[in-house]
PDB file of C-alpha atoms in Angstrom:
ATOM      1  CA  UNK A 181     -50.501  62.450-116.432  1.00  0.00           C
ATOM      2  CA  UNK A 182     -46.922  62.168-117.724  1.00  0.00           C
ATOM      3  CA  UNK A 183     -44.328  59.774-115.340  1.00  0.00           C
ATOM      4  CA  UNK A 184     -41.200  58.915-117.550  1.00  0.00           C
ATOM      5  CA  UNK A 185     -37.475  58.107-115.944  1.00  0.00           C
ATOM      6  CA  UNK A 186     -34.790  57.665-118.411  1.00  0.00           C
ATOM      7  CA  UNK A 187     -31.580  56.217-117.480  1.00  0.00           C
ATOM      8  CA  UNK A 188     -27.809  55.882-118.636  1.00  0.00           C
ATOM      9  CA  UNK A 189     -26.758  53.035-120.731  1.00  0.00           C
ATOM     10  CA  UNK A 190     -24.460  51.162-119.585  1.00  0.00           C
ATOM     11  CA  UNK A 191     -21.843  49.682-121.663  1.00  0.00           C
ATOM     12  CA  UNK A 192     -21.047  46.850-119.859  1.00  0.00           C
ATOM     13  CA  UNK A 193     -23.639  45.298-117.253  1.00  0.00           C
ATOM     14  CA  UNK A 194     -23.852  42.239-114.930  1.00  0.00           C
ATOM     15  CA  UNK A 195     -27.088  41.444-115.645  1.00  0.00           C
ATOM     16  CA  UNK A 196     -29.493  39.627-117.790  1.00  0.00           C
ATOM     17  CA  UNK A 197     -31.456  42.551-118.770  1.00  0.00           C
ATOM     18  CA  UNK A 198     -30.833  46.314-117.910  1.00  0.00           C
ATOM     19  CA  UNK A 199     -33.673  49.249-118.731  1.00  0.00           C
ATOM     20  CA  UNK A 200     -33.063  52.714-120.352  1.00  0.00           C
ATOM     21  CA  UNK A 201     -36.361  54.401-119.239  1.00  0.00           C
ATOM     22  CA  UNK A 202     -39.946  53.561-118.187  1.00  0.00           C
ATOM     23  CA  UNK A 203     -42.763  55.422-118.027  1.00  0.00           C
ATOM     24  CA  UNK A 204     -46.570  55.711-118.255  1.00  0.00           C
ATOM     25  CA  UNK A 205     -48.738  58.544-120.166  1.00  0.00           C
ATOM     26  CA  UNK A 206     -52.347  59.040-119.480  1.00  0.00           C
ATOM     27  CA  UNK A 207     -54.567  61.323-121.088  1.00  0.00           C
ATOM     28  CA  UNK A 208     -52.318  62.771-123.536  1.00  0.00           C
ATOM     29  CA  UNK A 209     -54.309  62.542-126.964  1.00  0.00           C
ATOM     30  CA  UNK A 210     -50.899  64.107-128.551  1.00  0.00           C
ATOM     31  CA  UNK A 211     -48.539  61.143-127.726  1.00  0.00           C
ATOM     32  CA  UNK A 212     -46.950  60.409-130.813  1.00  0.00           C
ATOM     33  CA  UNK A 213     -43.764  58.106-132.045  1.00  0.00           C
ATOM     34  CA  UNK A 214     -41.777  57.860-135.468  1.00  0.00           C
ATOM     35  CA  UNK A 215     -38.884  56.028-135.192  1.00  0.00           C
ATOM     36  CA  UNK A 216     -37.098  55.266-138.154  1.00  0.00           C
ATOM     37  CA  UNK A 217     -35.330  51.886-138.587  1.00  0.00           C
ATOM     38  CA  UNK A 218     -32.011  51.668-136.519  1.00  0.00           C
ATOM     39  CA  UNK A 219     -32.649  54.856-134.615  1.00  0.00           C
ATOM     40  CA  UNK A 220     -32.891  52.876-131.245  1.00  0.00           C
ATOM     41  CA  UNK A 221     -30.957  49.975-130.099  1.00  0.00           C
ATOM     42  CA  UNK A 222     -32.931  48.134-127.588  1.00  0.00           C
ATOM     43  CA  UNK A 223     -36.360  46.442-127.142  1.00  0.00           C
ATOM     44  CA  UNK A 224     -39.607  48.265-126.313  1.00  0.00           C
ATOM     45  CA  UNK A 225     -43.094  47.103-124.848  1.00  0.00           C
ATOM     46  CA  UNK A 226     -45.622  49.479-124.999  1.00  0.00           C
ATOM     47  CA  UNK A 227     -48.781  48.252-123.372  1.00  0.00           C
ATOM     48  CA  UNK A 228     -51.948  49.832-123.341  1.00  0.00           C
ATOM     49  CA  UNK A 229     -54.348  49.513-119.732  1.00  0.00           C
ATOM     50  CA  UNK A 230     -57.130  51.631-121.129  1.00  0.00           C
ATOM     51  CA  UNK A 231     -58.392  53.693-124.155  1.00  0.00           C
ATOM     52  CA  UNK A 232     -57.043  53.147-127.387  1.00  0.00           C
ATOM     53  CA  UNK A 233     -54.047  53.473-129.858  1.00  0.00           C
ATOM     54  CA  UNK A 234     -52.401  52.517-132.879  1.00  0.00           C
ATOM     55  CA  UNK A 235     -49.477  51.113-134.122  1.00  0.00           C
ATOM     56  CA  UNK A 236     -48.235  50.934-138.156  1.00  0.00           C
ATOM     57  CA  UNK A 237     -46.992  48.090-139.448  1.00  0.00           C
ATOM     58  CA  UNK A 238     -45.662  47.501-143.128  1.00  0.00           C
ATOM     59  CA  UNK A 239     -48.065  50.375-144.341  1.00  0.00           C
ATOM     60  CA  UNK A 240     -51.387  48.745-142.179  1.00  0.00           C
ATOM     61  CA  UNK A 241     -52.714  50.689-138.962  1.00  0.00           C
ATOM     62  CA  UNK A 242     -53.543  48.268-136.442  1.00  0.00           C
ATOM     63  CA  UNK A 243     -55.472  49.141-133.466  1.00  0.00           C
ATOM     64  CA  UNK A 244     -54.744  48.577-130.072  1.00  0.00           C
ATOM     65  CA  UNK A 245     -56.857  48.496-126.903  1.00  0.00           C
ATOM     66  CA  UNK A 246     -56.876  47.225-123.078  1.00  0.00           C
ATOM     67  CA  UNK A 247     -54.675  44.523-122.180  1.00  0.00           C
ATOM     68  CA  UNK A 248     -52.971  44.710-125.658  1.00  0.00           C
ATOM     69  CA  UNK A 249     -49.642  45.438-126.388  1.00  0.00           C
ATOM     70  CA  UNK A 250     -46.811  46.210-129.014  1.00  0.00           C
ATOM     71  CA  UNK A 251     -43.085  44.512-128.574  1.00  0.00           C
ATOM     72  CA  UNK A 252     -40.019  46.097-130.939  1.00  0.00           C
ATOM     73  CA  UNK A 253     -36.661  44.569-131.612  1.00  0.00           C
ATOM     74  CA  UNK A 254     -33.525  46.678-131.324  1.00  0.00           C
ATOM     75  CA  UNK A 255     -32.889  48.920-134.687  1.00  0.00           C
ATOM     76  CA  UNK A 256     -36.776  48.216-135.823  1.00  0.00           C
ATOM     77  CA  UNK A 257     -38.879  51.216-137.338  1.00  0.00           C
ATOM     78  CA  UNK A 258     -41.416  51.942-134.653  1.00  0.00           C
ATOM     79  CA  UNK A 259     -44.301  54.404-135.295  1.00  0.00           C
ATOM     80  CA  UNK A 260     -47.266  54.296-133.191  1.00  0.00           C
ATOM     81  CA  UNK A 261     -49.556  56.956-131.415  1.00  0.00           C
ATOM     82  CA  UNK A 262     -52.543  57.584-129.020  1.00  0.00           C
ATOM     83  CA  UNK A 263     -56.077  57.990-130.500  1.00  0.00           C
ATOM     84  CA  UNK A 264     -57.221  61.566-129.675  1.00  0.00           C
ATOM     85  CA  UNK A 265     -60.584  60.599-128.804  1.00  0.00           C
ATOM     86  CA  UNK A 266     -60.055  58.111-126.526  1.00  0.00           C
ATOM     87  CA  UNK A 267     -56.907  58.468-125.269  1.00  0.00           C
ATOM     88  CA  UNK A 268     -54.656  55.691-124.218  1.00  0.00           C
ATOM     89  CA  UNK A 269     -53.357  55.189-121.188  1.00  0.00           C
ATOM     90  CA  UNK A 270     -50.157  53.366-122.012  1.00  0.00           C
ATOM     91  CA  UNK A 271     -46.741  52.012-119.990  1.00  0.00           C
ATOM     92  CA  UNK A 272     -43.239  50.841-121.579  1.00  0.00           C
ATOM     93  CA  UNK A 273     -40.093  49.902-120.647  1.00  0.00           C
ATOM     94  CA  UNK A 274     -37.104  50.129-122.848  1.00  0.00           C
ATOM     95  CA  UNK A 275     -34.424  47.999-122.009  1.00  0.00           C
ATOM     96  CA  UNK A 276     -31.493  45.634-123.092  1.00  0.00           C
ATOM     97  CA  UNK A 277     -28.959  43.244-122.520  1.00  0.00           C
ATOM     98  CA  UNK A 278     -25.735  41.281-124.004  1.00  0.00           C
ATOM     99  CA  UNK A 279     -27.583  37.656-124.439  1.00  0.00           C
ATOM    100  CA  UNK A 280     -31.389  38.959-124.421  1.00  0.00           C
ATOM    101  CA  UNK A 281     -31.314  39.130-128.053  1.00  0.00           C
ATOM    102  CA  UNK A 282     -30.693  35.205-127.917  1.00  0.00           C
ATOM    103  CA  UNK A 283     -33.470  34.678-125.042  1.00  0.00           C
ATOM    104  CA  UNK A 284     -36.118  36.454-127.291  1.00  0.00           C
ATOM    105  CA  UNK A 285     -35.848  34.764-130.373  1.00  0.00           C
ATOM    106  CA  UNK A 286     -35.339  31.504-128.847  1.00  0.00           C
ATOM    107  CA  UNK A 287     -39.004  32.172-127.093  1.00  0.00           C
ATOM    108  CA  UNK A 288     -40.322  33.285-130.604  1.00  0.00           C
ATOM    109  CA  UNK A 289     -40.845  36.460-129.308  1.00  0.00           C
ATOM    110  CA  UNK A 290     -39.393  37.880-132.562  1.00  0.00           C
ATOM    111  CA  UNK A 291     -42.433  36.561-134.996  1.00  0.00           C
ATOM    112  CA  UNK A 292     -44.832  38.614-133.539  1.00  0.00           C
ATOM    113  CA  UNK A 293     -44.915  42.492-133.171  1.00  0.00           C
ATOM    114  CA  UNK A 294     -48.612  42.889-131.507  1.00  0.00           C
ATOM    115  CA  UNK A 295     -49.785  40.999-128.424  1.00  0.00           C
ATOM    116  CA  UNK A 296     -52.365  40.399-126.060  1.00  0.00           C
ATOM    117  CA  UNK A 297     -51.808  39.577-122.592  1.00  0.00           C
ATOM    118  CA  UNK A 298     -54.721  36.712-121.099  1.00  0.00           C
ATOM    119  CA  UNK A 299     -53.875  38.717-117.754  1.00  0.00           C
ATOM    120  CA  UNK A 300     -53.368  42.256-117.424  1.00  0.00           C
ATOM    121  CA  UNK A 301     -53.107  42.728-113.452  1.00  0.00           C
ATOM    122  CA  UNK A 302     -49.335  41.005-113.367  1.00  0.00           C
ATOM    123  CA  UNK A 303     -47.819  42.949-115.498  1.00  0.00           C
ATOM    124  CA  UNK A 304     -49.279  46.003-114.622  1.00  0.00           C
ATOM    125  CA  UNK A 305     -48.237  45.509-110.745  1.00  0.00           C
ATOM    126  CA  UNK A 306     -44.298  44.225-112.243  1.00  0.00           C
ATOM    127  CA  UNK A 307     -44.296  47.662-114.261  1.00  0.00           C
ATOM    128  CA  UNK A 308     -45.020  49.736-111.701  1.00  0.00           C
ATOM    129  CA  UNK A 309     -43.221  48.267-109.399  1.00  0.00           C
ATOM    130  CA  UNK A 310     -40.069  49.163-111.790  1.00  0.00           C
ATOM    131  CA  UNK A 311     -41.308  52.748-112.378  1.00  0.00           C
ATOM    132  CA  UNK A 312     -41.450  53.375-108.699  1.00  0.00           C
ATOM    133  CA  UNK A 313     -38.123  52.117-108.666  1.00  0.00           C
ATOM    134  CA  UNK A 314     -36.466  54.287-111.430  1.00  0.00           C
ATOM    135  CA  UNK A 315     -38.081  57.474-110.092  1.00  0.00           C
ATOM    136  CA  UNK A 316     -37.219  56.928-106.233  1.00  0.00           C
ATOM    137  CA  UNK A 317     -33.618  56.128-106.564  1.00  0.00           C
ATOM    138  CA  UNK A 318     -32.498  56.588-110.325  1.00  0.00           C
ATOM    139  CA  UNK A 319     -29.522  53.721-110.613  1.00  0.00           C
ATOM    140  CA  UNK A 320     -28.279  53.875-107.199  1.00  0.00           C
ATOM    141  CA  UNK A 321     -29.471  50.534-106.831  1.00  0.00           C
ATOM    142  CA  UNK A 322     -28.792  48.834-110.237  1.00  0.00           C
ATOM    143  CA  UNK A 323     -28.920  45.003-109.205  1.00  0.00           C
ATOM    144  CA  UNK A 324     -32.721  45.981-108.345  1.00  0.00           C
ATOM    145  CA  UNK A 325     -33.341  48.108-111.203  1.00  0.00           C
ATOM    146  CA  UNK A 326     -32.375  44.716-112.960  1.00  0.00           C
ATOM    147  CA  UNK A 327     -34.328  42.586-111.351  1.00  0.00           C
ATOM    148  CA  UNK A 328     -37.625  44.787-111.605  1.00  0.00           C
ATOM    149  CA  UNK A 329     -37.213  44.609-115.377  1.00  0.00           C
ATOM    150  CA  UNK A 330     -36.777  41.463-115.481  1.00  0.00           C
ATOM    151  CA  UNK A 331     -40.252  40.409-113.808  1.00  0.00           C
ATOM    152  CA  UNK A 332     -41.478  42.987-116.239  1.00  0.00           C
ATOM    153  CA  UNK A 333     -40.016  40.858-119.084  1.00  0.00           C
ATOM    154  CA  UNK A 334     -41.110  36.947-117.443  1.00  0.00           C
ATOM    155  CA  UNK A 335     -45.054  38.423-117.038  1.00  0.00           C
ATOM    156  CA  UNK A 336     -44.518  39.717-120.588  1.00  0.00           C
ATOM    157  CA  UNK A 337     -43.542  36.279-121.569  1.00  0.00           C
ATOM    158  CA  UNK A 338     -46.127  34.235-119.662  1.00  0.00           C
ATOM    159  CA  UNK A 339     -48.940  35.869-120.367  1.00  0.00           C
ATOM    160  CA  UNK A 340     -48.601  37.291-124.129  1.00  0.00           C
ATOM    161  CA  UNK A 341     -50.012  35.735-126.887  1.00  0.00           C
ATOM    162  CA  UNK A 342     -49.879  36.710-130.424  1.00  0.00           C
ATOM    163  CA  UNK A 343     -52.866  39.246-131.212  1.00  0.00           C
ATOM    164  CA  UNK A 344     -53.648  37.783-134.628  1.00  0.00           C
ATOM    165  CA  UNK A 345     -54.709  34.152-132.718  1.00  0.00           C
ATOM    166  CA  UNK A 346     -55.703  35.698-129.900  1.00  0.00           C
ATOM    167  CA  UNK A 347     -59.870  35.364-129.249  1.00  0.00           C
ATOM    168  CA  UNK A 348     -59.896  35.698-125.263  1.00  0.00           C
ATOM    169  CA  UNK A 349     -64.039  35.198-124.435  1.00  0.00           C
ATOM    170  CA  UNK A 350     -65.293  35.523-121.074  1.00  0.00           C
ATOM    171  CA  UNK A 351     -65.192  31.990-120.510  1.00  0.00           C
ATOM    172  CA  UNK A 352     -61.373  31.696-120.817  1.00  0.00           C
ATOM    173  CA  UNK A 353     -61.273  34.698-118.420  1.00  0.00           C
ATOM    174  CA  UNK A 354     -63.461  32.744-115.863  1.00  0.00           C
ATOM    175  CA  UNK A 355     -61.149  29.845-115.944  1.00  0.00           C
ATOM    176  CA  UNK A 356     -58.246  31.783-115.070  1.00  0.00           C
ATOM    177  CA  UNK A 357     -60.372  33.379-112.482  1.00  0.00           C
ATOM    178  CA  UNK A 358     -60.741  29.746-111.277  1.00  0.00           C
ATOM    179  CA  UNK A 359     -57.107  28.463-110.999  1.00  0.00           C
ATOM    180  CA  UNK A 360     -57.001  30.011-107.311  1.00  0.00           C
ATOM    181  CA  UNK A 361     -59.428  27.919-105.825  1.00  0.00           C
ATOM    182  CA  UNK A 362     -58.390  24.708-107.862  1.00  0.00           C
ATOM    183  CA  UNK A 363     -54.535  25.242-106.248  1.00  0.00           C
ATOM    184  CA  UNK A 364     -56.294  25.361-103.152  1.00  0.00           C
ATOM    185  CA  UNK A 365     -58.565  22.093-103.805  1.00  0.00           C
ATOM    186  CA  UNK A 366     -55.815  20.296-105.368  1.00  0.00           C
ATOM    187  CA  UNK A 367     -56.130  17.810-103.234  1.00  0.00           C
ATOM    188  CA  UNK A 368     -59.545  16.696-103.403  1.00  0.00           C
ATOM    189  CA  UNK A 369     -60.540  14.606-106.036  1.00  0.00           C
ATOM    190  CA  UNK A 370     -60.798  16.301-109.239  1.00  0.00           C
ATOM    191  CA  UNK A 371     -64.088  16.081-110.806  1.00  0.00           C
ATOM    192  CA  UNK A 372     -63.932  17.812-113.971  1.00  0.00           C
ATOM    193  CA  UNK A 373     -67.210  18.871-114.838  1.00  0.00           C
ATOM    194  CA  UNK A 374     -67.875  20.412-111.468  1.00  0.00           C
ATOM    195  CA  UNK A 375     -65.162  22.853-112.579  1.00  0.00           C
ATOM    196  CA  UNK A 376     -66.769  22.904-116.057  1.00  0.00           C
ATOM    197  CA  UNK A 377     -69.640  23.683-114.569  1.00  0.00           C
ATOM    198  CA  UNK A 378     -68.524  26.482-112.251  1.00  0.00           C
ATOM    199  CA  UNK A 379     -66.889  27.866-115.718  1.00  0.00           C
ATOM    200  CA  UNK A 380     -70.407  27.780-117.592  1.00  0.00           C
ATOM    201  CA  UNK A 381     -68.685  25.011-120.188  1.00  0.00           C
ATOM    202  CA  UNK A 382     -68.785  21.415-121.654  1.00  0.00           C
ATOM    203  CA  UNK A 383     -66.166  19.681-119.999  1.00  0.00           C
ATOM    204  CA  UNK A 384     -64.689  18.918-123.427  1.00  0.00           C
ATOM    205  CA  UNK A 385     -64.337  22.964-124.001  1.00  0.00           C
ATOM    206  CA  UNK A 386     -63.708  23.874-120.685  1.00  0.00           C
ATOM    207  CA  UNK A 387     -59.964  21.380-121.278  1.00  0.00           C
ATOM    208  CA  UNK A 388     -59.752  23.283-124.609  1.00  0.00           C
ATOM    209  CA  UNK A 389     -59.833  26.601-122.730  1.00  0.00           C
ATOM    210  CA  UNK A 390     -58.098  25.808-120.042  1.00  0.00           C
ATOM    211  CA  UNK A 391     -55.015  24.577-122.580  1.00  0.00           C
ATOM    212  CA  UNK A 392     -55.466  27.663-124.388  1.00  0.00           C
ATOM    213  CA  UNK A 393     -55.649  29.839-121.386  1.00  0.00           C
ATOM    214  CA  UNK A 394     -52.794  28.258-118.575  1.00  0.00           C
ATOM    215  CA  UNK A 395     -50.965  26.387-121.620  1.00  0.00           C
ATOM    216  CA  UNK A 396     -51.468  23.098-119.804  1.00  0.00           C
ATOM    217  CA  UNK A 397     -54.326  20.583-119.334  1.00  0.00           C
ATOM    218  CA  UNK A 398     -56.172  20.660-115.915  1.00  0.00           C
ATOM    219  CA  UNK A 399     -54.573  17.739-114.496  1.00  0.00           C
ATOM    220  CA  UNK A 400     -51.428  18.712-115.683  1.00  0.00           C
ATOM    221  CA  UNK A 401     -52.694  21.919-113.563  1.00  0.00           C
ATOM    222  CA  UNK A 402     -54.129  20.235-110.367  1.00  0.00           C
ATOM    223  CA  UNK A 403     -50.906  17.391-110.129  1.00  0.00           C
ATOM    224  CA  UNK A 404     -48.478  20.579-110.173  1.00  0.00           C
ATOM    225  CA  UNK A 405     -49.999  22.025-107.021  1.00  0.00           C
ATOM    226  CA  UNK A 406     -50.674  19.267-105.291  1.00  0.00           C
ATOM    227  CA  UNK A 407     -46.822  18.168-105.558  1.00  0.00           C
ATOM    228  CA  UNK A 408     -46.231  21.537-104.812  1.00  0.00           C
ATOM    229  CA  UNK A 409     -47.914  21.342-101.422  1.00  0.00           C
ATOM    230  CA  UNK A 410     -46.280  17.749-100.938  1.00  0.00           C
ATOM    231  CA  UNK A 411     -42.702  19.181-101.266  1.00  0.00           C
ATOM    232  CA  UNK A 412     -43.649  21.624 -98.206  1.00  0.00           C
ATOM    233  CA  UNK A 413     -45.114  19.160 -96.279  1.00  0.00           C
ATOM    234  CA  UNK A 414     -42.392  17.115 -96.390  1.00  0.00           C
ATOM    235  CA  UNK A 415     -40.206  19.508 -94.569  1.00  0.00           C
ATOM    236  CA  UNK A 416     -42.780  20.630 -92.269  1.00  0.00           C
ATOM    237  CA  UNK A 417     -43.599  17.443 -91.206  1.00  0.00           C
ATOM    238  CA  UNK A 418     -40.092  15.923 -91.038  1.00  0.00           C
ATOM    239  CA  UNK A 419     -41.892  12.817 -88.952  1.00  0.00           C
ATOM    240  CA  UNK A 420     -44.748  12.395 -91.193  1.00  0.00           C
ATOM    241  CA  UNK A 421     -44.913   8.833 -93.033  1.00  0.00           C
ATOM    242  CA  UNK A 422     -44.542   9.414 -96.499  1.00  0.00           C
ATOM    243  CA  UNK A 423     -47.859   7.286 -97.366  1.00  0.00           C
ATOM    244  CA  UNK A 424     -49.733   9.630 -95.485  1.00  0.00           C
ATOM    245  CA  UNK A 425     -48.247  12.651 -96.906  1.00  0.00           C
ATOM    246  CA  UNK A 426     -49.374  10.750-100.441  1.00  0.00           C
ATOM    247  CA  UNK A 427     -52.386  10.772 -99.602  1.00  0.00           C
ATOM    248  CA  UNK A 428     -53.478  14.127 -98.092  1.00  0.00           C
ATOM    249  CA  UNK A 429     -51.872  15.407-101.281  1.00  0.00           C
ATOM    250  CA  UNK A 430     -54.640  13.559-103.184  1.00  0.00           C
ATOM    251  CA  UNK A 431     -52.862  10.525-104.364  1.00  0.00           C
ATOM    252  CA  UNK A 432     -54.043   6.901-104.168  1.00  0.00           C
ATOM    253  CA  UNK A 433     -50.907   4.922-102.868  1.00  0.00           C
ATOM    254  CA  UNK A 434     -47.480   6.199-101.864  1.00  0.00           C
ATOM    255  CA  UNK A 435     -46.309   4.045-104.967  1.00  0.00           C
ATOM    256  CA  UNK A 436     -47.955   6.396-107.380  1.00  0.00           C
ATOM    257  CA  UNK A 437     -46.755   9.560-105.649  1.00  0.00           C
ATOM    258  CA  UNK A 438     -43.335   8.792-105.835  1.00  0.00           C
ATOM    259  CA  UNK A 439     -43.316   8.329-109.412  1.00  0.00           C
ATOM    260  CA  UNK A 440     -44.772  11.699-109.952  1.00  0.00           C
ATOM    261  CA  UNK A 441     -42.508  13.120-107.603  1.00  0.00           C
ATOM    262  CA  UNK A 442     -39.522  11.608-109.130  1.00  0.00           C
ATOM    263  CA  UNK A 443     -40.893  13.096-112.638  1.00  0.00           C
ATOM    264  CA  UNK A 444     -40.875  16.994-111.709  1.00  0.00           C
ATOM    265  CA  UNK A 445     -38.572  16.474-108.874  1.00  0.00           C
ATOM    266  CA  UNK A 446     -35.309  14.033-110.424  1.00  0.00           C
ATOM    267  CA  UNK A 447     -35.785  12.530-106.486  1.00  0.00           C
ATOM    268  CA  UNK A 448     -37.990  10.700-104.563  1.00  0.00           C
ATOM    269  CA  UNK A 449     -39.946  12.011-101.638  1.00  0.00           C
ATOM    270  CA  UNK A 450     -37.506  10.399 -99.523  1.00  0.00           C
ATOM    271  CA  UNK A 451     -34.356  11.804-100.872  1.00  0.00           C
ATOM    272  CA  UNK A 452     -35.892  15.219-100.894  1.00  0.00           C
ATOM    273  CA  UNK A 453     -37.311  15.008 -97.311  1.00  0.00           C
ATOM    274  CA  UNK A 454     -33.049  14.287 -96.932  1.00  0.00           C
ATOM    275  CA  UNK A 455     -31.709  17.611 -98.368  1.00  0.00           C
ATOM    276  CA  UNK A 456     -32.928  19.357 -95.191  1.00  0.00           C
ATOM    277  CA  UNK A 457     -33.615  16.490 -92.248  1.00  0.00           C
ATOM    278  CA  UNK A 458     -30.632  14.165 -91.681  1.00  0.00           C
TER     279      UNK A 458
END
């Protein structure tokens, strides 16, 4: 299965980012690529859901598999190609943009060329989402076109991680398979080796993981959503004392609660609830 949709490049856009095709080959042992350097003048992801591929770098083949991915700079030699007896099944976006250049080196996206994203399913749904896009209505809606690359690059961002310190075991994988239910228990108390448990690890490696997998510590984790259900409380419940919104959310004293929410918010719970009830 072939699906590729190439598009004009525009010389002057209004966006951040802007793509020049995407597509998605499956089963196509022949798929190929030599691109000497400065032949092509935008950035590439090619991301492989299933099989198996390769990509040369500096004279050294490098294998890629599931959930794995390659990202080139504008004007960078690109040569990579499908194995023939397990063929990949690969997506990619090209795409550009006047101050993306600036935005990917200042995320030290430039260091690496060969990536693993921790999960798949994101930006798998965000590329599709784009393809459907560029085959259904070409660029006759361009601020959407935009847009759809752009989720395309922010799951790239949040969930790649270089493939030379990349080891992702199946207990990192259960921990992200946890974080819906521990935004939904927020605000109980947090017992951390119950959630250890539940991910088949010490507590000690099961913060270790969890850093390495969500790039924050659990409580870091568990105080986001529970402000995050706080803030909407606050304007569903315009009436609602403040100490008992505290409270429900899972903290201690409304004392303590404001100075969190003053920390991610710049306001207290007060001034927020303010914005929108007078």
């Amino acid at each position: 299965m072939n699906r590729q949709t190439v598009l004009l490049t525009l010389q002057d856009i209004p966006y951040f980012c802007y793509p020049e095709s995407v597509g998605h080959y499956m089963n196509h042992p022949q798929h190929s690529v030599l691109r000497e350097a400065g032949a092509l003048n935008n950035f590439n992801i090619h991301y492989v859901a299933s099989g198996k591929g390769y990509v040369e770098v500096d004279g050294i083949i490098h294998e890629l598999r599931a959930g794995q991915a390659v990202l080139y700079f504008p004007q960078q030699r690109q040569h990579y190609y499908s194995s023939e007896d397990d063929p990949w099944d690969v997506r990619w976006v090209h795409f550009y943009g006047e101050r993306l250049h600036d935005y990917m080196i200042e995320r030290g996206l430039h260091r690496n060329l060969l990536w693993t994203l921790r999960q798949q399913a994101p930006w798998e749904e965000a590329h599709l989402a784009l393809l459907d896009e560029a085959e259904q209505n070409r660029m006759l809606r361009p601020a959407q076109l935009s847009t759809l690359t752009y989720a395309v690059l922010a799951e790239f961002v949040q969930h790649a991680v270089p493939l030379k310190n990349t080891r992702t075991s199946q207990a990192e994988n259960r921990i992200l398979g946890l974080l819906p239910q521990m935004q939904q228990e927020a605000c109980q108390p947090f017992l951390l080796q119950d959630w250890a448990d539940l991910a088949g690890v010490s507590s000690y490696y099961f913060c270790k993981l969890f850093k390495s997998a969500v790039e924050m510590t659990p409580m870091e984790f568990v105080t986001r959503s529970r402000l995050q259900m706080a803030k909407q409380w606050l304007l569903e419940r315009p009436t609602a004392n403040i100490g008992q919104i505290a409270e429900e959310a899972g903290y201690p004293n409304a004392s303590y609660f404001n100075r969190q929410f003053m920390a991610h918010e710049g306001m207290t719970p007060t001034e927020y609830r303010g914005l929108y009830h007078n």
